[in-house]
């Protein structure tokens, strides 16, 4: 908002992904929402709250030194659970696939990746299609090239969300209430 001299609303892709996940048959007792890094904890917590107040787990990465590989630790319990990793964007998919590998190592039954923006810089497709994910759920805020599709990829449309946002602005109604 600091860059504009007119009112601006942030439009989140979260409702589109939440609606899709709600259509899947995942028992709330089996579900755990995972932040792939410490910086995404607030996002994951808000996501978990909207998924029947699901438990939260966090992938914690630490560097041992300059140019030394990251040591990953898991905060929370994923054993026997369906883990839903939530991030704002997937670029090279390094963070989310390393996190998924750790979740499997810690006993997660299935791992889903959810992201609003799919940048998919190389080698993202190879990483995401390597068998770690039950499903990779993204929105179409960034077009995905046809050659970047893979069997586990689900692309959700934000058209209705943007339409509702435009209507509310035109009607001088609350945009933020869409996301509450």
mmCIF file with all atom_site columns, C-alpha atoms in Angstrom:
data_model
loop_
_atom_site.group_PDB
_atom_site.id
_atom_site.type_symbol
_atom_site.label_atom_id
_atom_site.label_alt_id
_atom_site.label_comp_id
_atom_site.label_asym_id
_atom_site.label_entity_id
_atom_site.label_seq_id
_atom_site.pdbx_PDB_ins_code
_atom_site.Cartn_x
_atom_site.Cartn_y
_atom_site.Cartn_z
_atom_site.occupancy
_atom_site.B_iso_or_equiv
_atom_site.pdbx_formal_charge
_atom_site.auth_seq_id
_atom_site.auth_comp_id
_atom_site.auth_asym_id
_atom_site.auth_atom_id
_atom_site.pdbx_PDB_model_num
ATOM 1   C CA . UNK A 1 1   ? 0.000   0.000   0.000   1.00 0.00 ? 1   UNK A CA 1
ATOM 2   C CA . UNK A 1 2   ? 2.940   2.334   0.532   1.00 0.00 ? 2   UNK A CA 1
ATOM 3   C CA . UNK A 1 3   ? 3.525   2.549   -3.213  1.00 0.00 ? 3   UNK A CA 1
ATOM 4   C CA . UNK A 1 4   ? 0.103   3.923   -4.143  1.00 0.00 ? 4   UNK A CA 1
ATOM 5   C CA . UNK A 1 5   ? -1.834  7.053   -3.317  1.00 0.00 ? 5   UNK A CA 1
ATOM 6   C CA . UNK A 1 6   ? -5.158  5.216   -3.709  1.00 0.00 ? 6   UNK A CA 1
ATOM 7   C CA . UNK A 1 7   ? -6.642  2.455   -1.539  1.00 0.00 ? 7   UNK A CA 1
ATOM 8   C CA . UNK A 1 8   ? -5.263  -1.006  -2.372  1.00 0.00 ? 8   UNK A CA 1
ATOM 9   C CA . UNK A 1 9   ? -6.460  -4.434  -1.282  1.00 0.00 ? 9   UNK A CA 1
ATOM 10  C CA . UNK A 1 10  ? -4.278  -7.522  -1.137  1.00 0.00 ? 10  UNK A CA 1
ATOM 11  C CA . UNK A 1 11  ? -5.964  -10.412 -2.962  1.00 0.00 ? 11  UNK A CA 1
ATOM 12  C CA . UNK A 1 12  ? -4.935  -13.784 -1.514  1.00 0.00 ? 12  UNK A CA 1
ATOM 13  C CA . UNK A 1 13  ? -5.120  -17.050 -3.455  1.00 0.00 ? 13  UNK A CA 1
ATOM 14  C CA . UNK A 1 14  ? -5.714  -18.960 -0.228  1.00 0.00 ? 14  UNK A CA 1
ATOM 15  C CA . UNK A 1 15  ? -9.535  -19.278 -0.564  1.00 0.00 ? 15  UNK A CA 1
ATOM 16  C CA . UNK A 1 16  ? -9.211  -21.007 -3.941  1.00 0.00 ? 16  UNK A CA 1
ATOM 17  C CA . UNK A 1 17  ? -6.780  -23.586 -2.553  1.00 0.00 ? 17  UNK A CA 1
ATOM 18  C CA . UNK A 1 18  ? -8.780  -24.050 0.655   1.00 0.00 ? 18  UNK A CA 1
ATOM 19  C CA . UNK A 1 19  ? -11.980 -24.721 -1.315  1.00 0.00 ? 19  UNK A CA 1
ATOM 20  C CA . UNK A 1 20  ? -10.164 -27.318 -3.391  1.00 0.00 ? 20  UNK A CA 1
ATOM 21  C CA . UNK A 1 21  ? -8.684  -29.041 -0.326  1.00 0.00 ? 21  UNK A CA 1
ATOM 22  C CA . UNK A 1 22  ? -12.114 -29.062 1.333   1.00 0.00 ? 22  UNK A CA 1
ATOM 23  C CA . UNK A 1 23  ? -13.409 -31.066 -1.641  1.00 0.00 ? 23  UNK A CA 1
ATOM 24  C CA . UNK A 1 24  ? -10.834 -33.794 -0.970  1.00 0.00 ? 24  UNK A CA 1
ATOM 25  C CA . UNK A 1 25  ? -11.646 -36.466 1.576   1.00 0.00 ? 25  UNK A CA 1
ATOM 26  C CA . UNK A 1 26  ? -8.928  -35.909 4.164   1.00 0.00 ? 26  UNK A CA 1
ATOM 27  C CA . UNK A 1 27  ? -9.927  -36.562 7.747   1.00 0.00 ? 27  UNK A CA 1
ATOM 28  C CA . UNK A 1 28  ? -9.130  -33.634 10.031  1.00 0.00 ? 28  UNK A CA 1
ATOM 29  C CA . UNK A 1 29  ? -7.463  -36.097 12.436  1.00 0.00 ? 29  UNK A CA 1
ATOM 30  C CA . UNK A 1 30  ? -5.034  -37.115 9.663   1.00 0.00 ? 30  UNK A CA 1
ATOM 31  C CA . UNK A 1 31  ? -4.162  -33.598 8.530   1.00 0.00 ? 31  UNK A CA 1
ATOM 32  C CA . UNK A 1 32  ? -1.146  -31.459 9.450   1.00 0.00 ? 32  UNK A CA 1
ATOM 33  C CA . UNK A 1 33  ? -0.276  -28.142 7.797   1.00 0.00 ? 33  UNK A CA 1
ATOM 34  C CA . UNK A 1 34  ? 3.439   -27.574 7.273   1.00 0.00 ? 34  UNK A CA 1
ATOM 35  C CA . UNK A 1 35  ? 5.427   -24.406 6.741   1.00 0.00 ? 35  UNK A CA 1
ATOM 36  C CA . UNK A 1 36  ? 8.450   -25.208 4.538   1.00 0.00 ? 36  UNK A CA 1
ATOM 37  C CA . UNK A 1 37  ? 10.497  -22.581 6.389   1.00 0.00 ? 37  UNK A CA 1
ATOM 38  C CA . UNK A 1 38  ? 10.323  -20.417 9.488   1.00 0.00 ? 38  UNK A CA 1
ATOM 39  C CA . UNK A 1 39  ? 9.427   -17.343 7.406   1.00 0.00 ? 39  UNK A CA 1
ATOM 40  C CA . UNK A 1 40  ? 6.118   -18.893 6.316   1.00 0.00 ? 40  UNK A CA 1
ATOM 41  C CA . UNK A 1 41  ? 4.801   -19.817 9.758   1.00 0.00 ? 41  UNK A CA 1
ATOM 42  C CA . UNK A 1 42  ? 2.152   -17.059 9.890   1.00 0.00 ? 42  UNK A CA 1
ATOM 43  C CA . UNK A 1 43  ? 0.812   -18.093 6.466   1.00 0.00 ? 43  UNK A CA 1
ATOM 44  C CA . UNK A 1 44  ? 0.719   -21.774 7.447   1.00 0.00 ? 44  UNK A CA 1
ATOM 45  C CA . UNK A 1 45  ? -0.933  -20.991 10.780  1.00 0.00 ? 45  UNK A CA 1
ATOM 46  C CA . UNK A 1 46  ? -3.707  -19.003 9.053   1.00 0.00 ? 46  UNK A CA 1
ATOM 47  C CA . UNK A 1 47  ? -4.144  -21.849 6.556   1.00 0.00 ? 47  UNK A CA 1
ATOM 48  C CA . UNK A 1 48  ? -4.301  -24.457 9.350   1.00 0.00 ? 48  UNK A CA 1
ATOM 49  C CA . UNK A 1 49  ? -6.892  -22.418 11.246  1.00 0.00 ? 49  UNK A CA 1
ATOM 50  C CA . UNK A 1 50  ? -9.176  -22.504 8.198   1.00 0.00 ? 50  UNK A CA 1
ATOM 51  C CA . UNK A 1 51  ? -8.684  -26.269 7.826   1.00 0.00 ? 51  UNK A CA 1
ATOM 52  C CA . UNK A 1 52  ? -10.529 -27.225 11.025  1.00 0.00 ? 52  UNK A CA 1
ATOM 53  C CA . UNK A 1 53  ? -7.732  -25.760 13.152  1.00 0.00 ? 53  UNK A CA 1
ATOM 54  C CA . UNK A 1 54  ? -5.337  -28.448 11.944  1.00 0.00 ? 54  UNK A CA 1
ATOM 55  C CA . UNK A 1 55  ? -2.042  -28.945 13.784  1.00 0.00 ? 55  UNK A CA 1
ATOM 56  C CA . UNK A 1 56  ? 1.026   -27.135 12.506  1.00 0.00 ? 56  UNK A CA 1
ATOM 57  C CA . UNK A 1 57  ? 4.536   -28.357 11.748  1.00 0.00 ? 57  UNK A CA 1
ATOM 58  C CA . UNK A 1 58  ? 7.553   -26.294 10.700  1.00 0.00 ? 58  UNK A CA 1
ATOM 59  C CA . UNK A 1 59  ? 10.631  -27.224 8.692   1.00 0.00 ? 59  UNK A CA 1
ATOM 60  C CA . UNK A 1 60  ? 13.587  -25.486 10.314  1.00 0.00 ? 60  UNK A CA 1
ATOM 61  C CA . UNK A 1 61  ? 16.709  -25.062 8.182   1.00 0.00 ? 61  UNK A CA 1
ATOM 62  C CA . UNK A 1 62  ? 20.063  -24.071 9.586   1.00 0.00 ? 62  UNK A CA 1
ATOM 63  C CA . UNK A 1 63  ? 23.352  -23.494 7.880   1.00 0.00 ? 63  UNK A CA 1
ATOM 64  C CA . UNK A 1 64  ? 26.418  -24.901 9.622   1.00 0.00 ? 64  UNK A CA 1
ATOM 65  C CA . UNK A 1 65  ? 28.606  -22.257 7.993   1.00 0.00 ? 65  UNK A CA 1
ATOM 66  C CA . UNK A 1 66  ? 29.233  -20.315 4.813   1.00 0.00 ? 66  UNK A CA 1
ATOM 67  C CA . UNK A 1 67  ? 28.556  -22.519 1.762   1.00 0.00 ? 67  UNK A CA 1
ATOM 68  C CA . UNK A 1 68  ? 27.866  -25.505 4.013   1.00 0.00 ? 68  UNK A CA 1
ATOM 69  C CA . UNK A 1 69  ? 24.758  -27.606 3.434   1.00 0.00 ? 69  UNK A CA 1
ATOM 70  C CA . UNK A 1 70  ? 21.633  -26.921 5.418   1.00 0.00 ? 70  UNK A CA 1
ATOM 71  C CA . UNK A 1 71  ? 20.677  -29.102 8.350   1.00 0.00 ? 71  UNK A CA 1
ATOM 72  C CA . UNK A 1 72  ? 16.933  -29.607 8.473   1.00 0.00 ? 72  UNK A CA 1
ATOM 73  C CA . UNK A 1 73  ? 14.879  -30.230 11.570  1.00 0.00 ? 73  UNK A CA 1
ATOM 74  C CA . UNK A 1 74  ? 11.158  -30.754 11.906  1.00 0.00 ? 74  UNK A CA 1
ATOM 75  C CA . UNK A 1 75  ? 9.163   -29.009 14.589  1.00 0.00 ? 75  UNK A CA 1
ATOM 76  C CA . UNK A 1 76  ? 5.900   -30.889 15.072  1.00 0.00 ? 76  UNK A CA 1
ATOM 77  C CA . UNK A 1 77  ? 4.533   -34.376 14.441  1.00 0.00 ? 77  UNK A CA 1
ATOM 78  C CA . UNK A 1 78  ? 3.773   -35.695 10.948  1.00 0.00 ? 78  UNK A CA 1
ATOM 79  C CA . UNK A 1 79  ? 4.023   -39.451 11.536  1.00 0.00 ? 79  UNK A CA 1
ATOM 80  C CA . UNK A 1 80  ? 1.157   -41.215 9.758   1.00 0.00 ? 80  UNK A CA 1
ATOM 81  C CA . UNK A 1 81  ? -0.361  -37.864 8.729   1.00 0.00 ? 81  UNK A CA 1
ATOM 82  C CA . UNK A 1 82  ? -1.290  -36.184 5.464   1.00 0.00 ? 82  UNK A CA 1
ATOM 83  C CA . UNK A 1 83  ? 1.049   -33.189 5.328   1.00 0.00 ? 83  UNK A CA 1
ATOM 84  C CA . UNK A 1 84  ? -0.043  -30.088 3.423   1.00 0.00 ? 84  UNK A CA 1
ATOM 85  C CA . UNK A 1 85  ? 2.912   -27.782 2.772   1.00 0.00 ? 85  UNK A CA 1
ATOM 86  C CA . UNK A 1 86  ? 1.876   -24.172 2.138   1.00 0.00 ? 86  UNK A CA 1
ATOM 87  C CA . UNK A 1 87  ? 4.036   -21.518 0.484   1.00 0.00 ? 87  UNK A CA 1
ATOM 88  C CA . UNK A 1 88  ? 3.379   -18.281 -1.384  1.00 0.00 ? 88  UNK A CA 1
ATOM 89  C CA . UNK A 1 89  ? 5.412   -19.268 -4.442  1.00 0.00 ? 89  UNK A CA 1
ATOM 90  C CA . UNK A 1 90  ? 7.444   -22.085 -5.901  1.00 0.00 ? 90  UNK A CA 1
ATOM 91  C CA . UNK A 1 91  ? 10.472  -20.945 -7.869  1.00 0.00 ? 91  UNK A CA 1
ATOM 92  C CA . UNK A 1 92  ? 13.131  -23.665 -8.191  1.00 0.00 ? 92  UNK A CA 1
ATOM 93  C CA . UNK A 1 93  ? 11.239  -25.906 -5.702  1.00 0.00 ? 93  UNK A CA 1
ATOM 94  C CA . UNK A 1 94  ? 14.383  -26.543 -3.646  1.00 0.00 ? 94  UNK A CA 1
ATOM 95  C CA . UNK A 1 95  ? 12.918  -25.539 -0.298  1.00 0.00 ? 95  UNK A CA 1
ATOM 96  C CA . UNK A 1 96  ? 9.609   -27.348 -0.722  1.00 0.00 ? 96  UNK A CA 1
ATOM 97  C CA . UNK A 1 97  ? 11.106  -30.592 -2.082  1.00 0.00 ? 97  UNK A CA 1
ATOM 98  C CA . UNK A 1 98  ? 13.779  -30.718 0.614   1.00 0.00 ? 98  UNK A CA 1
ATOM 99  C CA . UNK A 1 99  ? 11.014  -30.188 3.149   1.00 0.00 ? 99  UNK A CA 1
ATOM 100 C CA . UNK A 1 100 ? 8.896   -32.939 1.558   1.00 0.00 ? 100 UNK A CA 1
ATOM 101 C CA . UNK A 1 101 ? 11.818  -35.369 1.723   1.00 0.00 ? 101 UNK A CA 1
ATOM 102 C CA . UNK A 1 102 ? 12.175  -34.595 5.436   1.00 0.00 ? 102 UNK A CA 1
ATOM 103 C CA . UNK A 1 103 ? 8.428   -35.115 5.987   1.00 0.00 ? 103 UNK A CA 1
ATOM 104 C CA . UNK A 1 104 ? 8.592   -38.556 4.356   1.00 0.00 ? 104 UNK A CA 1
ATOM 105 C CA . UNK A 1 105 ? 11.664  -39.377 6.448   1.00 0.00 ? 105 UNK A CA 1
ATOM 106 C CA . UNK A 1 106 ? 9.689   -38.391 9.567   1.00 0.00 ? 106 UNK A CA 1
ATOM 107 C CA . UNK A 1 107 ? 6.809   -40.702 8.622   1.00 0.00 ? 107 UNK A CA 1
ATOM 108 C CA . UNK A 1 108 ? 4.287   -38.543 6.731   1.00 0.00 ? 108 UNK A CA 1
ATOM 109 C CA . UNK A 1 109 ? 1.833   -40.758 4.865   1.00 0.00 ? 109 UNK A CA 1
ATOM 110 C CA . UNK A 1 110 ? 1.283   -38.278 2.001   1.00 0.00 ? 110 UNK A CA 1
ATOM 111 C CA . UNK A 1 111 ? 2.641   -34.828 1.169   1.00 0.00 ? 111 UNK A CA 1
ATOM 112 C CA . UNK A 1 112 ? 0.760   -32.140 -0.754  1.00 0.00 ? 112 UNK A CA 1
ATOM 113 C CA . UNK A 1 113 ? 2.363   -28.888 -1.922  1.00 0.00 ? 113 UNK A CA 1
ATOM 114 C CA . UNK A 1 114 ? 0.157   -25.783 -2.153  1.00 0.00 ? 114 UNK A CA 1
ATOM 115 C CA . UNK A 1 115 ? 1.280   -22.475 -3.599  1.00 0.00 ? 115 UNK A CA 1
ATOM 116 C CA . UNK A 1 116 ? -0.365  -19.399 -5.056  1.00 0.00 ? 116 UNK A CA 1
ATOM 117 C CA . UNK A 1 117 ? 2.359   -18.507 -7.557  1.00 0.00 ? 117 UNK A CA 1
ATOM 118 C CA . UNK A 1 118 ? 4.172   -21.106 -9.684  1.00 0.00 ? 118 UNK A CA 1
ATOM 119 C CA . UNK A 1 119 ? 7.303   -19.475 -11.079 1.00 0.00 ? 119 UNK A CA 1
ATOM 120 C CA . UNK A 1 120 ? 8.795   -22.904 -11.919 1.00 0.00 ? 120 UNK A CA 1
ATOM 121 C CA . UNK A 1 121 ? 12.376  -21.915 -12.745 1.00 0.00 ? 121 UNK A CA 1
ATOM 122 C CA . UNK A 1 122 ? 14.590  -24.874 -13.662 1.00 0.00 ? 122 UNK A CA 1
ATOM 123 C CA . UNK A 1 123 ? 14.930  -27.445 -12.127 1.00 0.00 ? 123 UNK A CA 1
ATOM 124 C CA . UNK A 1 124 ? 11.518  -27.067 -10.452 1.00 0.00 ? 124 UNK A CA 1
ATOM 125 C CA . UNK A 1 125 ? 9.611   -29.465 -12.719 1.00 0.00 ? 125 UNK A CA 1
ATOM 126 C CA . UNK A 1 126 ? 12.142  -32.267 -12.227 1.00 0.00 ? 126 UNK A CA 1
ATOM 127 C CA . UNK A 1 127 ? 12.062  -31.758 -8.464  1.00 0.00 ? 127 UNK A CA 1
ATOM 128 C CA . UNK A 1 128 ? 8.275   -31.543 -8.170  1.00 0.00 ? 128 UNK A CA 1
ATOM 129 C CA . UNK A 1 129 ? 7.579   -34.535 -10.414 1.00 0.00 ? 129 UNK A CA 1
ATOM 130 C CA . UNK A 1 130 ? 10.120  -36.763 -8.659  1.00 0.00 ? 130 UNK A CA 1
ATOM 131 C CA . UNK A 1 131 ? 7.578   -38.693 -6.579  1.00 0.00 ? 131 UNK A CA 1
ATOM 132 C CA . UNK A 1 132 ? 7.718   -36.799 -3.274  1.00 0.00 ? 132 UNK A CA 1
ATOM 133 C CA . UNK A 1 133 ? 4.284   -35.216 -3.673  1.00 0.00 ? 133 UNK A CA 1
ATOM 134 C CA . UNK A 1 134 ? 0.851   -36.768 -3.838  1.00 0.00 ? 134 UNK A CA 1
ATOM 135 C CA . UNK A 1 135 ? -0.236  -33.557 -5.538  1.00 0.00 ? 135 UNK A CA 1
ATOM 136 C CA . UNK A 1 136 ? 1.192   -30.107 -6.294  1.00 0.00 ? 136 UNK A CA 1
ATOM 137 C CA . UNK A 1 137 ? -1.647  -27.577 -6.090  1.00 0.00 ? 137 UNK A CA 1
ATOM 138 C CA . UNK A 1 138 ? -1.111  -24.120 -7.578  1.00 0.00 ? 138 UNK A CA 1
ATOM 139 C CA . UNK A 1 139 ? -3.214  -21.262 -8.932  1.00 0.00 ? 139 UNK A CA 1
ATOM 140 C CA . UNK A 1 140 ? -3.039  -19.742 -12.385 1.00 0.00 ? 140 UNK A CA 1
ATOM 141 C CA . UNK A 1 141 ? -1.765  -16.332 -11.264 1.00 0.00 ? 141 UNK A CA 1
ATOM 142 C CA . UNK A 1 142 ? 1.259   -17.118 -13.451 1.00 0.00 ? 142 UNK A CA 1
ATOM 143 C CA . UNK A 1 143 ? 0.641   -19.100 -16.650 1.00 0.00 ? 143 UNK A CA 1
ATOM 144 C CA . UNK A 1 144 ? 2.270   -22.546 -16.668 1.00 0.00 ? 144 UNK A CA 1
ATOM 145 C CA . UNK A 1 145 ? 3.748   -23.604 -19.986 1.00 0.00 ? 145 UNK A CA 1
ATOM 146 C CA . UNK A 1 146 ? 2.202   -26.766 -21.381 1.00 0.00 ? 146 UNK A CA 1
ATOM 147 C CA . UNK A 1 147 ? 5.580   -28.545 -21.342 1.00 0.00 ? 147 UNK A CA 1
ATOM 148 C CA . UNK A 1 148 ? 5.798   -27.876 -17.589 1.00 0.00 ? 148 UNK A CA 1
ATOM 149 C CA . UNK A 1 149 ? 2.696   -29.908 -16.740 1.00 0.00 ? 149 UNK A CA 1
ATOM 150 C CA . UNK A 1 150 ? 3.247   -33.217 -14.930 1.00 0.00 ? 150 UNK A CA 1
ATOM 151 C CA . UNK A 1 151 ? 0.790   -35.813 -13.577 1.00 0.00 ? 151 UNK A CA 1
ATOM 152 C CA . UNK A 1 152 ? 0.722   -34.580 -9.952  1.00 0.00 ? 152 UNK A CA 1
ATOM 153 C CA . UNK A 1 153 ? 0.099   -30.925 -10.942 1.00 0.00 ? 153 UNK A CA 1
ATOM 154 C CA . UNK A 1 154 ? -3.303  -29.345 -10.286 1.00 0.00 ? 154 UNK A CA 1
ATOM 155 C CA . UNK A 1 155 ? -3.827  -25.780 -11.526 1.00 0.00 ? 155 UNK A CA 1
ATOM 156 C CA . UNK A 1 156 ? -6.729  -23.895 -9.938  1.00 0.00 ? 156 UNK A CA 1
ATOM 157 C CA . UNK A 1 157 ? -8.299  -20.823 -11.502 1.00 0.00 ? 157 UNK A CA 1
ATOM 158 C CA . UNK A 1 158 ? -8.445  -17.503 -9.650  1.00 0.00 ? 158 UNK A CA 1
ATOM 159 C CA . UNK A 1 159 ? -11.015 -16.127 -12.131 1.00 0.00 ? 159 UNK A CA 1
ATOM 160 C CA . UNK A 1 160 ? -13.964 -16.280 -9.714  1.00 0.00 ? 160 UNK A CA 1
ATOM 161 C CA . UNK A 1 161 ? -11.873 -14.759 -6.923  1.00 0.00 ? 161 UNK A CA 1
ATOM 162 C CA . UNK A 1 162 ? -10.803 -11.851 -9.149  1.00 0.00 ? 162 UNK A CA 1
ATOM 163 C CA . UNK A 1 163 ? -14.369 -11.445 -10.420 1.00 0.00 ? 163 UNK A CA 1
ATOM 164 C CA . UNK A 1 164 ? -15.705 -11.279 -6.862  1.00 0.00 ? 164 UNK A CA 1
ATOM 165 C CA . UNK A 1 165 ? -12.994 -8.763  -5.972  1.00 0.00 ? 165 UNK A CA 1
ATOM 166 C CA . UNK A 1 166 ? -13.846 -6.552  -8.945  1.00 0.00 ? 166 UNK A CA 1
ATOM 167 C CA . UNK A 1 167 ? -17.559 -6.766  -8.121  1.00 0.00 ? 167 UNK A CA 1
ATOM 168 C CA . UNK A 1 168 ? -16.971 -5.771  -4.504  1.00 0.00 ? 168 UNK A CA 1
ATOM 169 C CA . UNK A 1 169 ? -14.824 -2.816  -5.537  1.00 0.00 ? 169 UNK A CA 1
ATOM 170 C CA . UNK A 1 170 ? -17.505 -1.712  -8.015  1.00 0.00 ? 170 UNK A CA 1
ATOM 171 C CA . UNK A 1 171 ? -20.207 -2.189  -5.359  1.00 0.00 ? 171 UNK A CA 1
ATOM 172 C CA . UNK A 1 172 ? -18.071 -0.342  -2.742  1.00 0.00 ? 172 UNK A CA 1
ATOM 173 C CA . UNK A 1 173 ? -18.181 -3.465  -0.545  1.00 0.00 ? 173 UNK A CA 1
ATOM 174 C CA . UNK A 1 174 ? -15.456 -5.023  1.599   1.00 0.00 ? 174 UNK A CA 1
ATOM 175 C CA . UNK A 1 175 ? -12.802 -6.940  -0.287  1.00 0.00 ? 175 UNK A CA 1
ATOM 176 C CA . UNK A 1 176 ? -11.019 -8.118  2.851   1.00 0.00 ? 176 UNK A CA 1
ATOM 177 C CA . UNK A 1 177 ? -14.139 -9.979  4.043   1.00 0.00 ? 177 UNK A CA 1
ATOM 178 C CA . UNK A 1 178 ? -13.528 -12.508 1.232   1.00 0.00 ? 178 UNK A CA 1
ATOM 179 C CA . UNK A 1 179 ? -10.468 -13.704 3.134   1.00 0.00 ? 179 UNK A CA 1
ATOM 180 C CA . UNK A 1 180 ? -11.878 -13.880 6.662   1.00 0.00 ? 180 UNK A CA 1
#
